[in-house]
Each structure stands twice: as C-alpha cells, then as structure tokens.
PDB file of C-alpha atoms in Angstrom:
ATOM      1  CA  MET A   1      68.175  74.458  -1.277  1.00 59.00           C
ATOM      2  CA  GLN A   2      64.109  73.406  -0.544  1.00 64.00           C
ATOM      3  CA  PRO A   3      63.170  71.827   2.543  1.00 65.00           C
ATOM      4  CA  TRP A   4      62.033  68.137   2.319  1.00 63.00           C
ATOM      5  CA  VAL A   5      58.313  67.723   1.779  1.00 61.00           C
ATOM      6  CA  SER A   6      56.875  64.886   4.178  1.00 64.00           C
ATOM      7  CA  ALA A   7      53.768  64.657   1.947  1.00 63.00           C
ATOM      8  CA  PRO A   8      54.434  65.946  -1.596  1.00 61.00           C
ATOM      9  CA  ASN A   9      51.213  67.646  -3.163  1.00 67.00           C
ATOM     10  CA  LYS A  10      51.347  65.514  -6.391  1.00 67.00           C
ATOM     11  CA  SER A  11      49.879  62.598  -8.083  1.00 67.00           C
ATOM     12  CA  LYS A  12      50.539  60.279 -10.959  1.00 64.00           C
ATOM     13  CA  PRO A  13      47.469  58.948 -12.752  1.00 68.00           C
ATOM     14  CA  VAL A  14      47.283  54.780 -13.143  1.00 60.00           C
ATOM     15  CA  ILE A  15      45.238  52.948 -14.722  1.00 64.00           C
ATOM     16  CA  VAL A  16      44.779  49.476 -14.095  1.00 65.00           C
ATOM     17  CA  THR A  17      42.699  46.881 -15.891  1.00 66.00           C
ATOM     18  CA  LEU A  18      41.584  43.578 -14.042  1.00 67.00           C
ATOM     19  CA  ALA A  19      40.664  42.118 -16.764  1.00 66.00           C
ATOM     20  CA  ASP A  20      43.024  38.389 -16.259  1.00 74.00           C
ATOM     21  CA  GLY A  21      40.456  37.947 -12.894  1.00 74.00           C
ATOM     22  CA  ILE A  22      41.344  36.469  -9.506  1.00 79.00           C
ATOM     23  CA  ASN A  23      44.845  35.130  -8.418  1.00 83.00           C
ATOM     24  CA  GLN A  24      44.450  34.025  -4.577  1.00 83.00           C
ATOM     25  CA  SER A  25      47.492  31.344  -5.331  1.00 81.00           C
ATOM     26  CA  VAL A  26      49.953  33.858  -4.888  1.00 83.00           C
ATOM     27  CA  GLU A  27      50.620  36.500  -2.163  1.00 85.00           C
ATOM     28  CA  SER A  28      49.199  40.153  -2.549  1.00 79.00           C
ATOM     29  CA  ILE A  29      52.781  41.569  -3.539  1.00 82.00           C
ATOM     30  CA  GLU A  30      53.217  39.042  -6.273  1.00 86.00           C
ATOM     31  CA  LEU A  31      49.951  39.883  -8.569  1.00 83.00           C
ATOM     32  CA  ALA A  32      50.292  40.957 -12.276  1.00 83.00           C
ATOM     33  CA  ASP A  33      49.156  44.213 -12.843  1.00 79.00           C
ATOM     34  CA  GLY A  34      45.621  42.991 -14.476  1.00 78.00           C
ATOM     35  CA  GLN A  35      44.638  40.346 -11.446  1.00 82.00           C
ATOM     36  CA  CYS A  36      43.438  40.957  -8.223  1.00 80.00           C
ATOM     37  CA  THR A  37      42.125  39.012  -5.244  1.00 82.00           C
ATOM     38  CA  ALA A  38      38.386  39.337  -5.140  1.00 79.00           C
ATOM     39  CA  ALA A  39      35.620  41.338  -7.637  1.00 75.00           C
ATOM     40  CA  LEU A  40      32.484  42.554  -6.601  1.00 75.00           C
ATOM     41  CA  ASN A  41      29.635  42.152  -9.658  1.00 78.00           C
ATOM     42  CA  VAL A  42      32.435  42.098 -12.255  1.00 76.00           C
ATOM     43  CA  ASP A  43      33.625  39.307 -14.576  1.00 71.00           C
ATOM     44  CA  SER A  44      36.050  38.963 -17.208  1.00 67.00           C
ATOM     45  CA  PHE A  45      34.492  36.238 -19.394  1.00 71.00           C
ATOM     46  CA  ILE A  46      34.818  37.895 -21.984  1.00 74.00           C
ATOM     47  CA  TYR A  47      38.926  38.480 -22.134  1.00 69.00           C
ATOM     48  CA  PRO A  48      40.159  40.974 -22.314  1.00 67.00           C
ATOM     49  CA  THR A  49      37.585  43.215 -21.397  1.00 69.00           C
ATOM     50  CA  LEU A  50      36.142  43.333 -17.835  1.00 71.00           C
ATOM     51  CA  GLN A  51      32.445  43.229 -17.496  1.00 77.00           C
ATOM     52  CA  VAL A  52      29.954  44.912 -14.946  1.00 79.00           C
ATOM     53  CA  ARG A  53      27.179  42.249 -14.137  1.00 75.00           C
ATOM     54  CA  ASP A  54      24.211  42.054 -12.043  1.00 74.00           C
ATOM     55  CA  GLY A  55      24.584  42.476  -8.323  1.00 73.00           C
ATOM     56  CA  TYR A  56      22.792  40.563  -5.523  1.00 75.00           C
ATOM     57  CA  ALA A  57      20.137  41.503  -2.737  1.00 81.00           C
ATOM     58  CA  LEU A  58      19.491  39.689   0.266  1.00 86.00           C
ATOM     59  CA  HIS A  59      16.536  37.688   0.211  1.00 90.00           C
ATOM     60  CA  SER A  60      15.947  36.603   3.338  1.00 93.00           C
ATOM     61  CA  THR A  61      17.242  35.791   6.315  1.00 92.00           C
ATOM     62  CA  HIS A  62      16.271  32.438   8.141  1.00 93.00           C
ATOM     63  CA  THR A  63      17.997  31.115  11.458  1.00 92.00           C
ATOM     64  CA  GLY A  64      20.544  27.498  11.791  1.00 93.00           C
ATOM     65  CA  TYR A  65      22.736  25.941   9.376  1.00 93.00           C
ATOM     66  CA  ILE A  66      21.668  25.936   5.823  1.00 95.00           C
ATOM     67  CA  ASN A  67      21.750  22.454   4.409  1.00 95.00           C
ATOM     68  CA  ARG A  68      19.385  22.792   1.117  1.00 96.00           C
ATOM     69  CA  LEU A  69      17.960  25.119  -0.603  1.00 96.00           C
ATOM     70  CA  PHE A  70      15.247  23.878  -3.526  1.00 96.00           C
ATOM     71  CA  LYS A  71      12.037  25.222  -5.679  1.00 97.00           C
ATOM     72  CA  PHE A  72       8.949  23.081  -5.681  1.00 97.00           C
ATOM     73  CA  LEU A  73       5.631  24.695  -7.673  1.00 96.00           C
ATOM     74  CA  GLY A  74       7.389  27.809  -7.844  1.00 96.00           C
ATOM     75  CA  VAL A  75       7.948  28.718  -3.696  1.00 97.00           C
ATOM     76  CA  TRP A  76      11.561  28.476  -2.233  1.00 97.00           C
ATOM     77  CA  TYR A  77      11.991  25.596   0.281  1.00 98.00           C
ATOM     78  CA  CYS A  78      14.913  25.325   2.532  1.00 97.00           C
ATOM     79  CA  GLY A  79      16.702  23.113   5.449  1.00 97.00           C
ATOM     80  CA  ASN A  80      18.466  23.082   8.610  1.00 97.00           C
ATOM     81  CA  GLY A  81      19.463  21.833  11.566  1.00 96.00           C
ATOM     82  CA  ARG A  82      16.294  21.691  13.281  1.00 97.00           C
ATOM     83  CA  GLY A  83      13.527  21.002  10.297  1.00 98.00           C
ATOM     84  CA  LEU A  84      12.147  21.864   6.796  1.00 98.00           C
ATOM     85  CA  TYR A  85      10.617  25.511   5.683  1.00 98.00           C
ATOM     86  CA  ARG A  86       9.094  27.277   2.339  1.00 98.00           C
ATOM     87  CA  PHE A  87       9.271  30.987   2.415  1.00 97.00           C
ATOM     88  CA  THR A  88       5.841  32.469   2.296  1.00 96.00           C
ATOM     89  CA  GLY A  89       6.931  35.621   0.497  1.00 94.00           C
ATOM     90  CA  SER A  90       7.621  37.025   4.225  1.00 94.00           C
ATOM     91  CA  SER A  91       9.214  34.488   6.481  1.00 95.00           C
ATOM     92  CA  TRP A  92       9.669  31.177   6.757  1.00 97.00           C
ATOM     93  CA  VAL A  93       7.040  28.369   8.382  1.00 97.00           C
ATOM     94  CA  SER A  94       7.939  25.016   8.781  1.00 97.00           C
ATOM     95  CA  VAL A  95       6.510  22.229   7.067  1.00 98.00           C
ATOM     96  CA  TYR A  96       7.913  19.773   9.036  1.00 98.00           C
ATOM     97  CA  GLU A  97       9.899  20.532  12.559  1.00 97.00           C
ATOM     98  CA  HIS A  98      12.080  18.773  14.867  1.00 97.00           C
ATOM     99  CA  GLY A  99      12.037  19.399  18.642  1.00 96.00           C
ATOM    100  CA  ASP A 100      15.959  20.107  18.749  1.00 96.00           C
ATOM    101  CA  THR A 101      18.911  21.518  16.682  1.00 96.00           C
ATOM    102  CA  ASN A 102      21.126  19.297  14.911  1.00 96.00           C
ATOM    103  CA  ASN A 103      23.557  19.976  12.293  1.00 94.00           C
ATOM    104  CA  ASP A 104      24.259  16.443  11.527  1.00 93.00           C
ATOM    105  CA  ARG A 105      20.474  16.722   9.867  1.00 95.00           C
ATOM    106  CA  LEU A 106      21.331  17.051   6.640  1.00 96.00           C
ATOM    107  CA  TRP A 107      18.042  17.263   4.229  1.00 97.00           C
ATOM    108  CA  ASP A 108      17.145  15.122   0.840  1.00 97.00           C
ATOM    109  CA  ALA A 109      14.635  16.178  -1.703  1.00 97.00           C
ATOM    110  CA  ALA A 110      12.885  15.169  -4.753  1.00 97.00           C
ATOM    111  CA  MET A 111       9.529  15.488  -6.936  1.00 95.00           C
ATOM    112  CA  PHE A 112       6.889  12.912  -8.047  1.00 92.00           C
ATOM    113  CA  PHE A 113       7.415  12.483 -11.319  1.00 88.00           C
ATOM    114  CA  ASP A 114       4.417  15.024 -12.600  1.00 91.00           C
ATOM    115  CA  GLY A 115       6.614  17.650 -10.040  1.00 93.00           C
ATOM    116  CA  SER A 116       3.036  18.097  -8.037  1.00 95.00           C
ATOM    117  CA  LYS A 117       4.621  16.043  -4.985  1.00 97.00           C
ATOM    118  CA  LEU A 118       7.343  16.791  -2.662  1.00 98.00           C
ATOM    119  CA  TYR A 119       8.961  13.448  -0.448  1.00 98.00           C
ATOM    120  CA  PHE A 120      12.393  14.666   1.600  1.00 98.00           C
ATOM    121  CA  LEU A 121      13.950  13.118   4.546  1.00 98.00           C
ATOM    122  CA  ASP A 122      16.914  13.405   6.909  1.00 97.00           C
ATOM    123  CA  GLY A 123      18.459  10.347   7.954  1.00 96.00           C
ATOM    124  CA  ASN A 124      16.492   9.573  10.468  1.00 95.00           C
ATOM    125  CA  LEU A 125      12.937  10.997   9.494  1.00 96.00           C
ATOM    126  CA  GLN A 126      10.329   8.632   7.473  1.00 96.00           C
ATOM    127  CA  LEU A 127      10.281   9.419   3.642  1.00 98.00           C
ATOM    128  CA  GLN A 128       7.727  12.331   3.713  1.00 98.00           C
ATOM    129  CA  GLN A 129       5.353  13.246   1.078  1.00 98.00           C
ATOM    130  CA  TRP A 130       4.168  16.806   1.083  1.00 98.00           C
ATOM    131  CA  ASP A 131       1.791  17.913  -1.739  1.00 96.00           C
ATOM    132  CA  GLY A 132       1.984  22.109  -1.355  1.00 96.00           C
ATOM    133  CA  THR A 133      -0.635  21.360   2.239  1.00 96.00           C
ATOM    134  CA  THR A 134      -0.679  17.970   3.131  1.00 97.00           C
ATOM    135  CA  LEU A 135       2.067  16.092   4.772  1.00 98.00           C
ATOM    136  CA  THR A 136       1.732  12.700   4.788  1.00 98.00           C
ATOM    137  CA  PRO A 137       4.360  10.102   6.222  1.00 98.00           C
ATOM    138  CA  MET A 138       5.462   7.544   3.932  1.00 98.00           C
ATOM    139  CA  SER A 139       5.074   4.047   6.532  1.00 97.00           C
ATOM    140  CA  ALA A 140       6.020   1.759   4.212  1.00 98.00           C
ATOM    141  CA  ALA A 141       9.651   2.917   3.212  1.00 98.00           C
ATOM    142  CA  PRO A 142      12.598   1.440   4.140  1.00 97.00           C
ATOM    143  CA  ALA A 143      13.847   3.598   7.924  1.00 95.00           C
ATOM    144  CA  ALA A 144      16.689   5.572   8.770  1.00 95.00           C
ATOM    145  CA  SER A 145      17.006   6.713   4.643  1.00 97.00           C
ATOM    146  CA  ALA A 146      19.090   9.352   4.235  1.00 97.00           C
ATOM    147  CA  PHE A 147      19.697  10.089  -0.021  1.00 98.00           C
ATOM    148  CA  LEU A 148      16.839   9.854  -2.749  1.00 97.00           C
ATOM    149  CA  THR A 149      16.108   9.615  -6.099  1.00 97.00           C
ATOM    150  CA  THR A 150      13.987   9.329  -9.157  1.00 97.00           C
ATOM    151  CA  HIS A 151      13.938   7.560 -12.498  1.00 96.00           C
ATOM    152  CA  ALA A 152      12.370   5.622 -14.362  1.00 95.00           C
ATOM    153  CA  ASN A 153       9.256   6.207 -12.319  1.00 96.00           C
ATOM    154  CA  ARG A 154      10.583   5.097  -9.548  1.00 97.00           C
ATOM    155  CA  PHE A 155      12.145   6.153  -6.435  1.00 98.00           C
ATOM    156  CA  TYR A 156      15.071   5.236  -5.252  1.00 98.00           C
ATOM    157  CA  LEU A 157      16.273   5.455  -1.294  1.00 98.00           C
ATOM    158  CA  ALA A 158      19.817   4.599   0.520  1.00 98.00           C
ATOM    159  CA  ASN A 159      21.086   5.312   4.238  1.00 95.00           C
ATOM    160  CA  ARG A 160      24.544   5.397   5.490  1.00 95.00           C
ATOM    161  CA  ASN A 161      24.306   2.189   7.903  1.00 94.00           C
ATOM    162  CA  ASP A 162      24.390  -0.696   5.520  1.00 94.00           C
ATOM    163  CA  ASN A 163      24.576  -1.357   1.631  1.00 95.00           C
ATOM    164  CA  LEU A 164      20.881  -1.672   0.182  1.00 97.00           C
ATOM    165  CA  LEU A 165      19.470   0.588  -2.548  1.00 98.00           C
ATOM    166  CA  SER A 166      16.140   0.211  -2.389  1.00 98.00           C
ATOM    167  CA  TYR A 167      13.403   1.161  -4.960  1.00 98.00           C
ATOM    168  CA  SER A 168       9.853   1.491  -4.690  1.00 98.00           C
ATOM    169  CA  GLY A 169       6.807   0.168  -6.880  1.00 98.00           C
ATOM    170  CA  LEU A 170       6.154   1.968 -10.402  1.00 97.00           C
ATOM    171  CA  ARG A 171       4.990   5.438 -10.376  1.00 96.00           C
ATOM    172  CA  ASP A 172       4.179   4.685  -6.084  1.00 97.00           C
ATOM    173  CA  ALA A 173       6.011   6.374  -3.825  1.00 96.00           C
ATOM    174  CA  ALA A 174       3.991   4.805  -0.945  1.00 97.00           C
ATOM    175  CA  ASP A 175       4.784   1.176  -2.508  1.00 98.00           C
ATOM    176  CA  TRP A 176       7.777  -0.608  -1.002  1.00 98.00           C
ATOM    177  CA  THR A 177       6.352  -4.382  -0.362  1.00 97.00           C
ATOM    178  CA  SER A 178       4.758  -5.130  -3.797  1.00 98.00           C
ATOM    179  CA  THR A 179       6.673  -8.123  -5.622  1.00 96.00           C
ATOM    180  CA  ASN A 180       5.320  -7.771  -9.364  1.00 97.00           C
ATOM    181  CA  LYS A 181       8.841  -8.223 -11.090  1.00 96.00           C
ATOM    182  CA  TYR A 182       7.884  -5.673 -13.697  1.00 97.00           C
ATOM    183  CA  THR A 183       5.867  -2.737 -11.236  1.00 97.00           C
ATOM    184  CA  GLY A 184       6.716  -4.069  -7.602  1.00 97.00           C
ATOM    185  CA  THR A 185      10.016  -3.550  -5.217  1.00 98.00           C
ATOM    186  CA  GLY A 186      12.983  -4.752  -3.918  1.00 97.00           C
ATOM    187  CA  LYS A 187      16.236  -4.163  -2.741  1.00 97.00           C
ATOM    188  CA  ILE A 188      19.770  -4.585  -4.247  1.00 97.00           C
ATOM    189  CA  THR A 189      23.051  -5.310  -2.231  1.00 96.00           C
ATOM    190  CA  VAL A 190      25.372  -2.990  -3.106  1.00 96.00           C
ATOM    191  CA  GLU A 191      28.859  -4.666  -1.631  1.00 92.00           C
ATOM    192  CA  THR A 192      32.339  -3.246  -1.293  1.00 90.00           C
ATOM    193  CA  PRO A 193      35.807  -5.458  -0.292  1.00 87.00           C
ATOM    194  CA  ASP A 194      36.048  -3.063   2.428  1.00 86.00           C
ATOM    195  CA  GLY A 195      32.679  -2.664   3.138  1.00 88.00           C
ATOM    196  CA  GLU A 196      32.408   1.195   2.897  1.00 93.00           C
ATOM    197  CA  LYS A 197      28.818   2.449   3.290  1.00 96.00           C
ATOM    198  CA  PRO A 198      26.712   5.023   1.090  1.00 97.00           C
ATOM    199  CA  THR A 199      27.824   8.624   0.695  1.00 97.00           C
ATOM    200  CA  GLY A 200      25.220  10.134  -2.400  1.00 97.00           C
ATOM    201  CA  LEU A 201      22.515   9.065  -4.391  1.00 97.00           C
ATOM    202  CA  ILE A 202      21.266  10.762  -7.770  1.00 97.00           C
ATOM    203  CA  ALA A 203      20.269  10.011 -10.842  1.00 96.00           C
ATOM    204  CA  TYR A 204      21.642  10.981 -14.237  1.00 95.00           C
ATOM    205  CA  ALA A 205      22.519  10.773 -18.128  1.00 94.00           C
ATOM    206  CA  ASP A 206      19.533   7.759 -17.565  1.00 95.00           C
ATOM    207  CA  HIS A 207      20.572   5.708 -14.628  1.00 96.00           C
ATOM    208  CA  VAL A 208      21.118   5.669 -10.855  1.00 97.00           C
ATOM    209  CA  ILE A 209      24.675   6.290  -8.984  1.00 97.00           C
ATOM    210  CA  LEU A 210      25.223   5.453  -5.843  1.00 97.00           C
ATOM    211  CA  PHE A 211      28.488   7.049  -4.166  1.00 96.00           C
ATOM    212  CA  LYS A 212      30.533   5.868  -1.842  1.00 96.00           C
ATOM    213  CA  LYS A 213      33.445   7.235  -0.280  1.00 94.00           C
ATOM    214  CA  TYR A 214      35.293   5.328  -3.342  1.00 94.00           C
ATOM    215  CA  THR A 215      33.833   4.113  -5.363  1.00 95.00           C
ATOM    216  CA  LEU A 216      30.664   5.020  -7.693  1.00 94.00           C
ATOM    217  CA  HIS A 217      28.333   2.066  -8.887  1.00 96.00           C
ATOM    218  CA  GLU A 218      25.912   2.654 -11.831  1.00 97.00           C
ATOM    219  CA  LEU A 219      22.363   1.053 -12.137  1.00 97.00           C
ATOM    220  CA  TYR A 220      21.047   0.493 -15.799  1.00 97.00           C
ATOM    221  CA  GLY A 221      17.594  -0.985 -16.347  1.00 97.00           C
ATOM    222  CA  GLU A 222      13.751  -0.080 -15.225  1.00 95.00           C
ATOM    223  CA  ASP A 223      12.819  -3.381 -13.357  1.00 96.00           C
ATOM    224  CA  SER A 224      13.898  -6.626 -11.886  1.00 95.00           C
ATOM    225  CA  THR A 225      14.132  -8.007 -15.118  1.00 96.00           C
ATOM    226  CA  ASN A 226      16.117  -5.733 -16.588  1.00 96.00           C
ATOM    227  CA  PHE A 227      18.693  -4.231 -13.418  1.00 96.00           C
ATOM    228  CA  GLN A 228      22.529  -3.881 -14.670  1.00 96.00           C
ATOM    229  CA  MET A 229      24.924  -3.146 -11.449  1.00 94.00           C
ATOM    230  CA  GLN A 230      27.964  -2.624 -13.127  1.00 94.00           C
ATOM    231  CA  ASN A 231      31.644  -2.854 -11.632  1.00 92.00           C
ATOM    232  CA  PRO A 232      32.292  -0.325  -9.095  1.00 92.00           C
ATOM    233  CA  TYR A 233      34.334   2.555 -10.647  1.00 92.00           C
ATOM    234  CA  GLY A 234      37.171   4.310  -8.368  1.00 92.00           C
ATOM    235  CA  VAL A 235      35.985   7.383  -8.016  1.00 91.00           C
ATOM    236  CA  GLY A 236      33.808   8.172  -4.820  1.00 92.00           C
ATOM    237  CA  CYS A 237      32.662  11.040  -2.336  1.00 93.00           C
ATOM    238  CA  ILE A 238      32.959  11.865   0.742  1.00 92.00           C
ATOM    239  CA  SER A 239      29.361  13.595   1.029  1.00 92.00           C
ATOM    240  CA  ASP A 240      26.084  13.846  -1.245  1.00 93.00           C
ATOM    241  CA  ARG A 241      26.924  17.794  -1.007  1.00 90.00           C
ATOM    242  CA  THR A 242      29.429  17.448  -2.929  1.00 89.00           C
ATOM    243  CA  ILE A 243      27.763  16.094  -6.392  1.00 91.00           C
ATOM    244  CA  VAL A 244      26.877  18.151  -8.825  1.00 87.00           C
ATOM    245  CA  PRO A 245      25.747  17.183 -12.436  1.00 88.00           C
ATOM    246  CA  THR A 246      25.998  19.336 -15.665  1.00 85.00           C
ATOM    247  CA  ASN A 247      25.128  18.704 -19.110  1.00 83.00           C
ATOM    248  CA  SER A 248      28.106  16.672 -20.122  1.00 83.00           C
ATOM    249  CA  ALA A 249      29.543  15.478 -16.870  1.00 85.00           C
ATOM    250  CA  LEU A 250      28.862  14.565 -13.460  1.00 88.00           C
ATOM    251  CA  PHE A 251      31.220  16.138 -10.230  1.00 85.00           C
ATOM    252  CA  GLY A 252      31.300  14.306  -7.212  1.00 76.00           C
TER     253      GLY A 252
END
C-alpha cells in the first residue's frame, strides 16, 4: 500500500476561453466556463473570439474630485472642487481658482460657435470667457447659472434655483440685455406642477433640451419669433453628469 501523498505532483492542462465576456450578476462559483468577473485590456466584441486591445497609460495626476474633463484648442482642461485647470504638457495650471475647496462645485463648459473661445461656470461663478490667454467675465449674464449649452449661434443658461431658461444675443455671449426680436436676448419660464428645478441642459438634434428630475422640456426654434416649447416629456435626470448624447439617441 502506498502512503497518501499530500501534494501529488500531477497536473492537467486546462484551456478556458473567456469569449463570453464579463458577468458580475452572479456569484463567482456560478459563472459559466467562458465568463469572468473582470478583464484587463481585452474585449469580446468579435464573438466568439477574445481580442487584445491597446492598454492604458497614466496621463497625469491632479488633486481633488475631478468632475469635468474636456479639450479646448487641443489642450486638456479639468475642473475640480477648487478650480478649472489646463494641462501644459507637464503640469496642471489654473485658469480660474477659488480660495476654498467645495466638491459640490460642478463645472460646465461650452465653446464659442467657431471653437475660438471657451465659456465656463460652476453654479456660483459668473459666466467666464477664456481664449487660451485672457479670462474675461461676462458680467451681464444671469448670475448663479449652473448649466450651459449653445444652439443656433446663441448661448443658453439655466440654474438650479429657478425655472428660467435664458438665451444670449445672436453670436454674442456678452449680450444678455438687448431686446431685438430676431437677434436679442430673453428668458423662457419652464414650469412644472410640482415645482421641479432644472438638473441639466443640452443641445441635441437641432434643439435645446432642459432636464428636470422627472421631466424633459424641448425647445425648438432660433429666436423669439419662432420659439416653441413642447409639452413636458415624462423622463428626466437626476444630474447633468448622466446626460450622454450619441449619434442615434440621448441618454439621461
């Protein structure tokens, strides 16, 4: 009789393909043979084969809670609870910086119609214009605006505290007071029976959409002579960060 071997020196080759992709909805022991709970630098888009994709490298590091990341004139910009910063190639330099840190300070930004200027705000900061060198406040813009978008050569602003959708003069982000019915400015009141306040703003499919928590409001037209606000649609969003446009649909 041979003694029991506590660690037998035997092996059995096992080949497992993971082309069935990631499954995180069940316990690990219940996974099918072709599934996994996580994957790094691979995908299964060309089923049933598993493809290797390019990996990721660290671009740079910054401090605080990053809540906005975008490019302007080929340069990376990011916003956190303290300010808005641009990447110089080796470090992040402030474009606008507050004296304190507040993680509820959420940045929004949009480009001028020809892409030559950047406009940004954070819910308390007056609308700012940045051309890559000079920062200029748009002092006539509605104060405390939190949401910003552009459509048909106008800027649109909304905030979290009232139901006004404001629009600028034609091709002029500094004009928020002129009254010409074709080229001037104005405000549109967007009410709901329960008093919901705006949660997001975007231009999509050739019109402007104002989101609230439980509804969305679509504005068609280009000036005060042809603006049409559609009846509220019963789908909203809890945050402008959840609004994702694609070529075929808008997700909120």
